[in-house]
Amino acid sequence: MLDINQLRNELDEVSLRLKSRGFKFDAALFTDLETQRKVHQVKAQELQEKRNDISKKIGIEKSKGNEATDLMADVTQINESLKEQNDALTFIQKQIHDYLLKVPNLPHKSVPQGLTEDDNVIVRELGEKKLFDFEVKDHVDLGHPLGLDFDMGIKLSGARFAVIRSNLALLHRALGQFMLDTHTREHNYEECYTPYLVNNESLLGTGQLPKFEEDLFNTKKGGSEDNLFLIPTGEVPLTNFVRDVIVDKNELPIRLTALTPCFRSEAGSYGKDTRGMIRQHQFDKVEMVQIAHPESSYEALDEMLGHAESIMQKLALPYRVISLCAGDMGFGATKTFDIEVWVPSQNCYREISSVSNCEDFQARRLKARFRDNDKKNKFLHTLNGSGVAVGRAMVAVMENYQLKNGDIEVPEVLIPYMGGIKVITS
């Protein structure tokens, strides 16, 4: 959520920055609501002051032994008026709050200008693309004889679900374990196991609600009206660790990681990537989250990007880093880097990781703060990133390590996780 004081003091500037990412801020609505808020707030303050003055007079009259019936009647009338003003003030404040919940974060000044992925900027490109002396297959054709079963996924759950079996399932598990080990042992993240179902408050805090409810899977507890949502990313439970918490400054940065399934309805993406595992309703991902001091959050962003890149480098997969333009960033991000892996069958790069600094945008929603040296409570900065998406990593390994006969060579770094298996065969 944006800083309301910044909106009050720099409305035109904020509106322009939001426009740069394709969002039209309703300045007229905000100004009107703010005007109403001020009117009710001033009237409430005036009534409180008047009530306090009369209360003092009542005390004086009673100390003299005099009746104060008329004065007490005035207090009763003021209380009724004060309640009306406070109720109106609360209603207006809720309207402002509800509107701001749907407003995205401001782009950082270093973010490239533009509204679509065509305006993103390539930062660097690393790794050599393998030259095949045979016609490459995509992961669907490669996976069919190796245990990648989309028909079974449809049978069990419907479109955009998959079943993985045999040594291909072992490869999928090996990738996740390798990523977790790398981030915990080399990058100093604390491994966490979290719920895969979360409440409204958790999704509100990280920005998925209320704007993106249609992208979520909503569940009902048996025989109850209470509902929980399947997590769209491990970012949600991990970031909510600091909801309604005042963190000791000396504990920063907090580094958390988890391997979780992620569930997304993919609303609005019909017709896109319907073949294969690129866009599934359920997929696994290793998530990295950092809770940082505001002065060091951009150092943390670069650090996290390096952590995600190290996975690609260890797997020896060709990739590139993209700085997203303002219009292509996620709702809560102020600056985002994507890592895109080379997919030979598509002859292009595809996103495999996204690393973002949200600054204090989520922290304001979460009421996540820290006690600074001046003894004041200030909002934390939150960062999140994929480290990386397991299913897409498996797709990249299958396609980049495919052999002419359809077998899959196992990347050297994964062989210990595969029980010594060096080639996946049918």
Short mmCIF file of C-alpha atoms in Angstrom, two decimals:
data_model
loop_
_atom_site.label_atom_id
_atom_site.label_comp_id
_atom_site.label_asym_id
_atom_site.label_seq_id
_atom_site.Cartn_x
_atom_site.Cartn_y
_atom_site.Cartn_z
CA MET A 1 0.00 0.00 0.00
CA LEU A 2 1.24 3.47 -0.84
CA ASP A 3 2.14 6.01 1.83
CA ILE A 4 -1.01 8.12 2.17
CA ASN A 5 1.04 11.13 3.26
CA GLN A 6 3.00 10.93 0.02
CA LEU A 7 -0.31 10.92 -1.86
CA ARG A 8 -1.52 13.96 0.08
CA ASN A 9 1.69 15.91 -0.47
CA GLU A 10 2.78 14.72 -3.94
CA LEU A 11 -0.46 13.70 -5.65
CA ASP A 12 0.52 14.85 -9.15
CA GLU A 13 3.94 13.21 -8.97
CA VAL A 14 2.49 9.92 -7.67
CA SER A 15 -0.19 9.94 -10.36
CA LEU A 16 2.47 10.37 -13.07
CA ARG A 17 4.59 7.52 -11.69
CA LEU A 18 1.55 5.24 -11.59
CA LYS A 19 0.63 6.26 -15.12
CA SER A 20 4.09 5.12 -16.23
CA ARG A 21 3.12 1.59 -15.28
CA GLY A 22 -0.28 1.77 -16.97
CA PHE A 23 -2.39 2.54 -13.92
CA LYS A 24 -4.73 5.53 -13.90
CA PHE A 25 -4.96 6.84 -10.35
CA ASP A 26 -8.35 8.42 -9.66
CA ALA A 27 -7.04 11.69 -8.27
CA ALA A 28 -10.50 13.28 -8.30
CA LEU A 29 -11.95 10.48 -6.17
CA PHE A 30 -9.02 10.59 -3.76
CA THR A 31 -9.22 14.39 -3.44
CA ASP A 32 -12.97 14.27 -2.84
CA LEU A 33 -12.62 11.57 -0.16
CA GLU A 34 -9.77 13.45 1.47
CA THR A 35 -11.86 16.64 1.56
CA GLN A 36 -14.70 14.77 3.23
CA ARG A 37 -12.28 13.17 5.67
CA LYS A 38 -10.88 16.55 6.71
CA VAL A 39 -14.38 18.00 7.22
CA HIS A 40 -15.49 15.16 9.48
CA GLN A 41 -12.15 15.07 11.29
CA VAL A 42 -12.22 18.82 12.03
CA LYS A 43 -15.83 18.66 13.20
CA ALA A 44 -15.04 15.69 15.44
CA GLN A 45 -12.07 17.52 16.95
CA GLU A 46 -14.15 20.63 17.55
CA LEU A 47 -16.87 18.58 19.25
CA GLN A 48 -14.30 16.82 21.44
CA GLU A 49 -12.82 20.14 22.51
CA LYS A 50 -16.29 21.55 23.23
CA ARG A 51 -17.18 18.45 25.25
CA ASN A 52 -13.96 18.74 27.23
CA ASP A 53 -14.69 22.42 28.05
CA ILE A 54 -18.22 21.62 29.21
CA SER A 55 -16.99 18.65 31.25
CA LYS A 56 -14.62 21.00 33.07
CA LYS A 57 -17.52 23.39 33.78
CA ILE A 58 -19.60 20.51 35.10
CA GLY A 59 -16.78 19.62 37.46
CA ILE A 60 -16.55 23.22 38.68
CA GLU A 61 -20.33 23.54 39.24
CA LYS A 62 -20.50 20.26 41.12
CA SER A 63 -17.54 21.27 43.30
CA LYS A 64 -19.61 24.31 44.30
CA GLY A 65 -22.60 22.14 45.06
CA ASN A 66 -24.59 23.49 42.11
CA GLU A 67 -26.79 21.61 39.68
CA ALA A 68 -25.31 20.97 36.20
CA THR A 69 -28.33 19.43 34.48
CA ASP A 70 -28.29 21.75 31.47
CA LEU A 71 -24.57 21.29 30.97
CA MET A 72 -24.91 17.49 31.20
CA ALA A 73 -27.68 17.63 28.60
CA ASP A 74 -25.31 19.57 26.33
CA VAL A 75 -22.70 16.81 26.75
CA THR A 76 -25.26 14.16 25.80
CA GLN A 77 -26.17 16.08 22.66
CA ILE A 78 -22.49 16.59 21.79
CA ASN A 79 -21.82 12.86 22.25
CA GLU A 80 -24.55 12.04 19.76
CA SER A 81 -23.14 14.50 17.24
CA LEU A 82 -19.62 13.24 17.89
CA LYS A 83 -20.69 9.66 17.22
CA GLU A 84 -22.22 10.74 13.90
CA GLN A 85 -19.01 12.49 12.90
CA ASN A 86 -16.80 9.56 13.97
CA ASP A 87 -19.00 7.08 12.12
CA ALA A 88 -18.85 9.23 9.00
CA LEU A 89 -15.08 9.60 9.40
CA THR A 90 -14.64 5.83 9.78
CA PHE A 91 -16.74 5.23 6.65
CA ILE A 92 -14.69 7.69 4.58
CA GLN A 93 -11.39 6.30 5.87
CA LYS A 94 -12.50 2.80 4.88
CA GLN A 95 -13.36 4.01 1.38
CA ILE A 96 -9.89 5.53 1.04
CA HIS A 97 -8.27 2.37 2.43
CA ASP A 98 -10.25 0.05 0.15
CA TYR A 99 -9.33 2.10 -2.91
CA LEU A 100 -5.64 2.21 -2.02
CA LEU A 101 -5.62 -1.60 -1.64
CA LYS A 102 -6.17 -1.77 -5.41
CA VAL A 103 -3.40 0.71 -6.28
CA PRO A 104 -0.05 -0.83 -7.34
CA ASN A 105 3.38 0.11 -6.09
CA LEU A 106 5.36 3.03 -7.49
CA PRO A 107 8.16 2.09 -9.91
CA HIS A 108 11.70 2.89 -8.81
CA LYS A 109 13.39 5.71 -10.71
CA SER A 110 15.83 3.21 -12.27
CA VAL A 111 13.06 1.08 -13.79
CA PRO A 112 12.92 1.21 -17.63
CA GLN A 113 10.00 3.14 -19.08
CA GLY A 114 7.39 1.20 -21.03
CA LEU A 115 4.13 -0.68 -20.72
CA THR A 116 4.73 -4.10 -22.27
CA GLU A 117 7.37 -6.85 -22.27
CA ASP A 118 8.70 -5.37 -25.51
CA ASP A 119 10.03 -2.48 -23.43
CA ASN A 120 11.99 -4.67 -21.01
CA VAL A 121 15.78 -4.28 -21.04
CA ILE A 122 18.27 -7.13 -21.35
CA VAL A 123 20.87 -6.74 -18.59
CA ARG A 124 23.12 -9.69 -19.45
CA GLU A 125 23.10 -13.00 -21.29
CA LEU A 126 25.15 -15.94 -20.01
CA GLY A 127 25.85 -19.53 -20.99
CA GLU A 128 26.38 -21.20 -24.33
CA LYS A 129 23.41 -22.52 -26.26
CA LYS A 130 24.03 -26.12 -27.27
CA LEU A 131 24.23 -26.84 -30.99
CA PHE A 132 22.26 -30.02 -31.72
CA ASP A 133 23.09 -32.23 -34.71
CA PHE A 134 19.53 -33.58 -34.69
CA GLU A 135 16.02 -32.16 -34.65
CA VAL A 136 15.26 -31.16 -31.07
CA LYS A 137 12.08 -32.32 -29.36
CA ASP A 138 10.05 -30.32 -26.88
CA HIS A 139 9.65 -31.53 -23.30
CA VAL A 140 6.20 -32.97 -24.01
CA ASP A 141 7.46 -35.35 -26.68
CA LEU A 142 10.62 -36.08 -24.71
CA GLY A 143 8.71 -36.68 -21.51
CA HIS A 144 6.00 -39.01 -22.83
CA PRO A 145 8.14 -42.20 -22.83
CA LEU A 146 10.00 -41.09 -19.68
CA GLY A 147 7.03 -40.66 -17.33
CA LEU A 148 5.54 -37.22 -18.04
CA ASP A 149 1.81 -37.96 -18.27
CA PHE A 150 -0.59 -35.14 -19.09
CA ASP A 151 -3.47 -37.52 -19.85
CA MET A 152 -3.35 -38.84 -16.30
CA GLY A 153 -3.29 -35.27 -14.99
CA ILE A 154 -6.45 -34.52 -16.97
CA LYS A 155 -8.05 -37.73 -15.73
CA LEU A 156 -7.33 -36.89 -12.10
CA SER A 157 -7.88 -33.14 -12.06
CA GLY A 158 -8.47 -31.58 -15.47
CA ALA A 159 -6.53 -29.46 -17.92
CA ARG A 160 -3.18 -27.94 -16.90
CA PHE A 161 -2.30 -30.66 -14.42
CA ALA A 162 0.40 -33.27 -14.93
CA VAL A 163 1.59 -36.53 -13.42
CA ILE A 164 5.33 -37.24 -13.36
CA ARG A 165 6.60 -40.76 -12.81
CA SER A 166 9.74 -42.85 -12.49
CA ASN A 167 13.17 -41.24 -12.88
CA LEU A 168 11.64 -38.08 -14.31
CA ALA A 169 9.83 -37.65 -10.98
CA LEU A 170 13.19 -38.25 -9.31
CA LEU A 171 14.69 -35.47 -11.46
CA HIS A 172 11.88 -33.13 -10.40
CA ARG A 173 12.53 -33.91 -6.73
CA ALA A 174 16.30 -33.66 -7.20
CA LEU A 175 15.98 -30.15 -8.65
CA GLY A 176 13.97 -28.90 -5.68
CA GLN A 177 16.33 -30.45 -3.11
CA PHE A 178 19.40 -29.12 -4.93
CA MET A 179 17.95 -25.59 -4.95
CA LEU A 180 17.06 -25.73 -1.25
CA ASP A 181 20.51 -27.02 -0.33
CA THR A 182 22.18 -24.28 -2.37
CA HIS A 183 20.19 -21.47 -0.74
CA THR A 184 20.49 -22.78 2.81
CA ARG A 185 24.11 -23.95 2.73
CA GLU A 186 25.65 -21.32 0.46
CA HIS A 187 23.36 -18.30 0.66
CA ASN A 188 22.43 -18.37 4.36
CA TYR A 189 18.65 -18.71 4.04
CA GLU A 190 16.63 -20.36 6.78
CA GLU A 191 14.65 -23.31 5.43
CA CYS A 192 10.96 -23.23 6.34
CA TYR A 193 7.99 -25.53 6.00
CA THR A 194 4.79 -23.53 5.75
CA PRO A 195 1.04 -24.12 5.34
CA TYR A 196 -0.17 -24.42 1.77
CA LEU A 197 -3.51 -22.91 2.80
CA VAL A 198 -3.65 -19.32 4.05
CA ASN A 199 -6.29 -16.89 5.27
CA ASN A 200 -7.53 -13.63 3.77
CA GLU A 201 -5.24 -11.53 5.94
CA SER A 202 -2.14 -13.24 4.59
CA LEU A 203 -3.11 -12.65 0.96
CA LEU A 204 -4.19 -9.09 1.71
CA GLY A 205 -0.80 -8.42 3.29
CA THR A 206 1.22 -9.47 0.25
CA GLY A 207 -1.15 -7.88 -2.28
CA GLN A 208 -2.95 -10.83 -3.88
CA LEU A 209 -6.22 -9.67 -2.34
CA PRO A 210 -8.46 -7.97 -3.14
CA LYS A 211 -7.33 -7.29 -6.71
CA PHE A 212 -6.34 -10.79 -7.84
CA GLU A 213 -8.91 -13.02 -6.17
CA GLU A 214 -9.89 -14.61 -9.50
CA ASP A 215 -6.33 -15.97 -9.82
CA LEU A 216 -6.62 -17.91 -6.56
CA PHE A 217 -8.07 -21.28 -5.60
CA ASN A 218 -10.56 -20.72 -2.78
CA THR A 219 -11.46 -23.57 -0.42
CA LYS A 220 -14.14 -24.08 2.20
CA LYS A 221 -13.67 -25.92 5.48
CA GLY A 222 -16.07 -28.82 5.72
CA GLY A 223 -19.41 -27.72 7.19
CA SER A 224 -18.11 -24.18 7.77
CA GLU A 225 -18.41 -20.80 6.10
CA ASP A 226 -14.73 -20.12 6.81
CA ASN A 227 -12.54 -20.20 3.73
CA LEU A 228 -8.84 -20.62 3.08
CA PHE A 229 -6.89 -20.06 -0.13
CA LEU A 230 -4.29 -22.33 -1.69
CA ILE A 231 -1.03 -20.39 -1.88
CA PRO A 232 -0.13 -18.95 -5.31
CA THR A 233 3.52 -18.72 -4.20
CA GLY A 234 5.64 -19.40 -1.12
CA GLU A 235 6.12 -15.63 -0.89
CA VAL A 236 2.73 -15.37 0.83
CA PRO A 237 3.33 -17.44 3.97
CA LEU A 238 7.02 -16.50 4.26
CA THR A 239 6.46 -12.73 4.04
CA ASN A 240 3.59 -12.96 6.51
CA PHE A 241 6.01 -14.17 9.18
CA VAL A 242 6.52 -10.48 10.01
CA ARG A 243 2.85 -9.43 9.85
CA ASP A 244 1.96 -7.32 12.93
CA VAL A 245 5.54 -7.69 14.21
CA ILE A 246 8.14 -5.15 15.32
CA VAL A 247 11.48 -6.71 14.38
CA ASP A 248 14.69 -6.02 16.26
CA LYS A 249 16.94 -4.03 13.92
CA ASN A 250 19.83 -6.35 14.74
CA GLU A 251 17.90 -9.32 13.32
CA LEU A 252 17.94 -7.81 9.81
CA PRO A 253 18.17 -9.02 7.17
CA ILE A 254 15.91 -12.02 7.66
CA ARG A 255 16.42 -14.61 4.90
CA LEU A 256 13.77 -17.29 4.45
CA THR A 257 13.32 -20.03 1.85
CA ALA A 258 10.82 -22.81 1.23
CA LEU A 259 10.01 -25.40 -1.40
CA THR A 260 6.24 -25.34 -1.86
CA PRO A 261 3.62 -26.24 -4.39
CA CYS A 262 1.97 -23.19 -5.93
CA PHE A 263 -1.62 -23.05 -7.14
CA ARG A 264 -2.86 -20.56 -9.73
CA SER A 265 -6.09 -20.49 -11.68
CA GLU A 266 -4.30 -18.69 -14.53
CA ALA A 267 -7.37 -16.51 -15.05
CA GLY A 268 -7.04 -14.47 -18.21
CA SER A 269 -4.32 -16.68 -19.69
CA TYR A 270 -6.53 -18.99 -21.73
CA GLY A 271 -4.89 -19.98 -24.98
CA LYS A 272 -1.39 -19.25 -23.67
CA ASP A 273 1.11 -22.09 -23.18
CA THR A 274 -1.59 -24.75 -23.18
CA ARG A 275 0.95 -27.37 -24.26
CA GLY A 276 3.17 -28.82 -21.59
CA MET A 277 4.36 -27.62 -18.21
CA ILE A 278 5.12 -23.95 -18.80
CA ARG A 279 1.80 -22.74 -17.37
CA GLN A 280 0.20 -25.21 -14.95
CA HIS A 281 -2.43 -24.81 -12.23
CA GLN A 282 -0.09 -26.60 -9.81
CA PHE A 283 3.71 -26.37 -9.80
CA ASP A 284 6.58 -26.44 -7.33
CA LYS A 285 8.88 -23.51 -6.67
CA VAL A 286 11.69 -22.67 -4.30
CA GLU A 287 10.95 -19.21 -2.93
CA MET A 288 13.43 -16.77 -1.42
CA VAL A 289 12.24 -13.96 0.84
CA GLN A 290 14.30 -11.27 2.51
CA ILE A 291 13.09 -8.82 5.15
CA ALA A 292 15.54 -5.93 5.00
CA HIS A 293 16.41 -2.54 6.40
CA PRO A 294 15.26 0.22 3.99
CA GLU A 295 18.84 1.45 3.56
CA SER A 296 20.08 -1.92 2.30
CA SER A 297 17.14 -3.37 0.37
CA TYR A 298 18.62 -2.68 -3.08
CA GLU A 299 21.84 -4.43 -2.06
CA ALA A 300 19.59 -7.32 -1.01
CA LEU A 301 17.85 -7.24 -4.42
CA ASP A 302 21.17 -7.62 -6.25
CA GLU A 303 22.19 -10.34 -3.83
CA MET A 304 18.98 -12.31 -4.37
CA LEU A 305 19.32 -12.00 -8.13
CA GLY A 306 22.80 -13.49 -7.80
CA HIS A 307 21.41 -16.33 -5.69
CA ALA A 308 18.88 -17.23 -8.37
CA GLU A 309 21.50 -16.91 -11.12
CA SER A 310 23.78 -19.31 -9.26
CA ILE A 311 21.17 -22.06 -9.74
CA MET A 312 21.23 -21.51 -13.49
CA GLN A 313 25.02 -21.48 -13.53
CA LYS A 314 25.33 -24.69 -11.50
CA LEU A 315 22.88 -26.39 -13.86
CA ALA A 316 24.86 -25.00 -16.83
CA LEU A 317 21.70 -23.67 -18.46
CA PRO A 318 21.88 -20.70 -20.87
CA TYR A 319 19.94 -17.75 -19.50
CA ARG A 320 19.54 -14.01 -19.57
CA VAL A 321 18.62 -11.37 -17.00
CA ILE A 322 15.90 -8.84 -17.85
CA SER A 323 15.08 -5.57 -16.10
CA LEU A 324 11.32 -5.25 -16.32
CA CYS A 325 9.79 -2.00 -17.49
CA ALA A 326 7.29 -0.17 -15.31
CA GLY A 327 4.23 -1.58 -17.06
CA ASP A 328 5.37 -5.22 -16.95
CA MET A 329 6.13 -5.42 -13.23
CA GLY A 330 3.98 -7.23 -10.70
CA PHE A 331 1.45 -5.35 -8.58
CA GLY A 332 3.58 -5.04 -5.43
CA ALA A 333 7.01 -4.56 -6.99
CA THR A 334 8.93 -1.34 -7.24
CA LYS A 335 11.80 -2.96 -9.20
CA THR A 336 11.98 -6.44 -10.76
CA PHE A 337 14.53 -8.57 -12.53
CA ASP A 338 13.46 -11.66 -14.44
CA ILE A 339 15.71 -14.59 -15.28
CA GLU A 340 14.79 -16.29 -18.53
CA VAL A 341 16.12 -19.72 -19.46
CA TRP A 342 16.80 -20.89 -23.00
CA VAL A 343 14.20 -23.37 -24.32
CA PRO A 344 15.61 -24.99 -27.50
CA SER A 345 12.30 -26.30 -28.90
CA GLN A 346 10.80 -22.81 -28.79
CA ASN A 347 14.04 -21.14 -29.88
CA CYS A 348 13.56 -18.44 -27.25
CA TYR A 349 14.04 -17.59 -23.60
CA ARG A 350 11.25 -18.23 -21.07
CA GLU A 351 10.87 -16.84 -17.56
CA ILE A 352 12.10 -19.14 -14.79
CA SER A 353 12.59 -16.65 -11.95
CA SER A 354 11.40 -13.22 -10.93
CA VAL A 355 13.16 -11.24 -8.18
CA SER A 356 11.53 -8.09 -6.79
CA ASN A 357 11.98 -5.38 -4.21
CA CYS A 358 8.62 -4.22 -2.85
CA GLU A 359 10.20 -1.61 -0.55
CA ASP A 360 7.61 -0.80 2.18
CA PHE A 361 4.54 -1.48 0.00
CA GLN A 362 3.75 -4.87 1.55
CA ALA A 363 5.02 -3.83 4.98
CA ARG A 364 2.37 -1.12 5.23
CA ARG A 365 -0.34 -3.69 4.54
CA LEU A 366 1.30 -6.15 6.93
CA LYS A 367 2.11 -3.57 9.63
CA ALA A 368 5.62 -5.05 9.56
CA ARG A 369 8.06 -2.71 11.27
CA PHE A 370 11.43 -2.47 12.99
CA ARG A 371 12.78 -0.34 15.84
CA ASP A 372 15.45 1.97 14.43
CA ASN A 373 18.35 3.65 16.23
CA ASP A 374 16.18 6.69 16.95
CA LYS A 375 13.80 4.35 18.86
CA LYS A 376 11.04 4.95 16.30
CA ASN A 377 9.12 2.16 14.62
CA LYS A 378 9.58 2.23 10.83
CA PHE A 379 8.33 0.05 8.01
CA LEU A 380 10.54 -2.78 6.78
CA HIS A 381 11.35 -3.49 3.15
CA THR A 382 10.29 -6.88 1.76
CA LEU A 383 11.85 -8.71 -1.17
CA ASN A 384 10.93 -11.96 -2.87
CA GLY A 385 12.25 -14.11 -5.67
CA SER A 386 12.04 -17.53 -7.25
CA GLY A 387 15.06 -19.63 -6.61
CA VAL A 388 13.77 -21.10 -9.00
CA ALA A 389 10.57 -22.61 -10.48
CA VAL A 390 11.11 -26.38 -10.34
CA GLY A 391 8.83 -27.41 -13.22
CA ARG A 392 10.31 -24.89 -15.63
CA ALA A 393 13.81 -25.90 -14.54
CA MET A 394 12.92 -29.50 -15.37
CA VAL A 395 11.64 -28.41 -18.79
CA ALA A 396 14.91 -26.55 -19.40
CA VAL A 397 17.05 -29.50 -18.27
CA MET A 398 15.07 -31.95 -20.41
CA GLU A 399 15.37 -29.85 -23.54
CA ASN A 400 18.93 -28.59 -23.14
CA TYR A 401 20.28 -31.99 -22.04
CA GLN A 402 18.36 -34.16 -24.50
CA LEU A 403 20.20 -36.81 -26.52
CA LYS A 404 19.51 -37.92 -30.06
CA ASN A 405 17.75 -41.13 -28.91
CA GLY A 406 15.37 -39.19 -26.62
CA ASP A 407 17.21 -39.89 -23.37
CA ILE A 408 18.04 -37.07 -20.96
CA GLU A 409 21.53 -36.51 -19.66
CA VAL A 410 21.56 -35.52 -15.98
CA PRO A 411 23.42 -32.28 -15.13
CA GLU A 412 26.55 -33.07 -13.17
CA VAL A 413 25.43 -31.14 -10.09
CA LEU A 414 22.26 -33.27 -9.84
CA ILE A 415 23.86 -36.72 -10.12
CA PRO A 416 24.32 -37.09 -6.32
CA TYR A 417 20.62 -36.22 -5.88
CA MET A 418 19.72 -38.85 -8.50
CA GLY A 419 21.42 -41.72 -6.70
CA GLY A 420 24.22 -41.73 -9.24
CA ILE A 421 21.94 -41.90 -12.31
CA LYS A 422 23.64 -40.07 -15.17
CA VAL A 423 21.12 -40.60 -17.95
CA ILE A 424 17.33 -40.85 -17.75
CA THR A 425 16.10 -43.47 -20.15
CA SER A 426 12.73 -44.94 -21.02
#
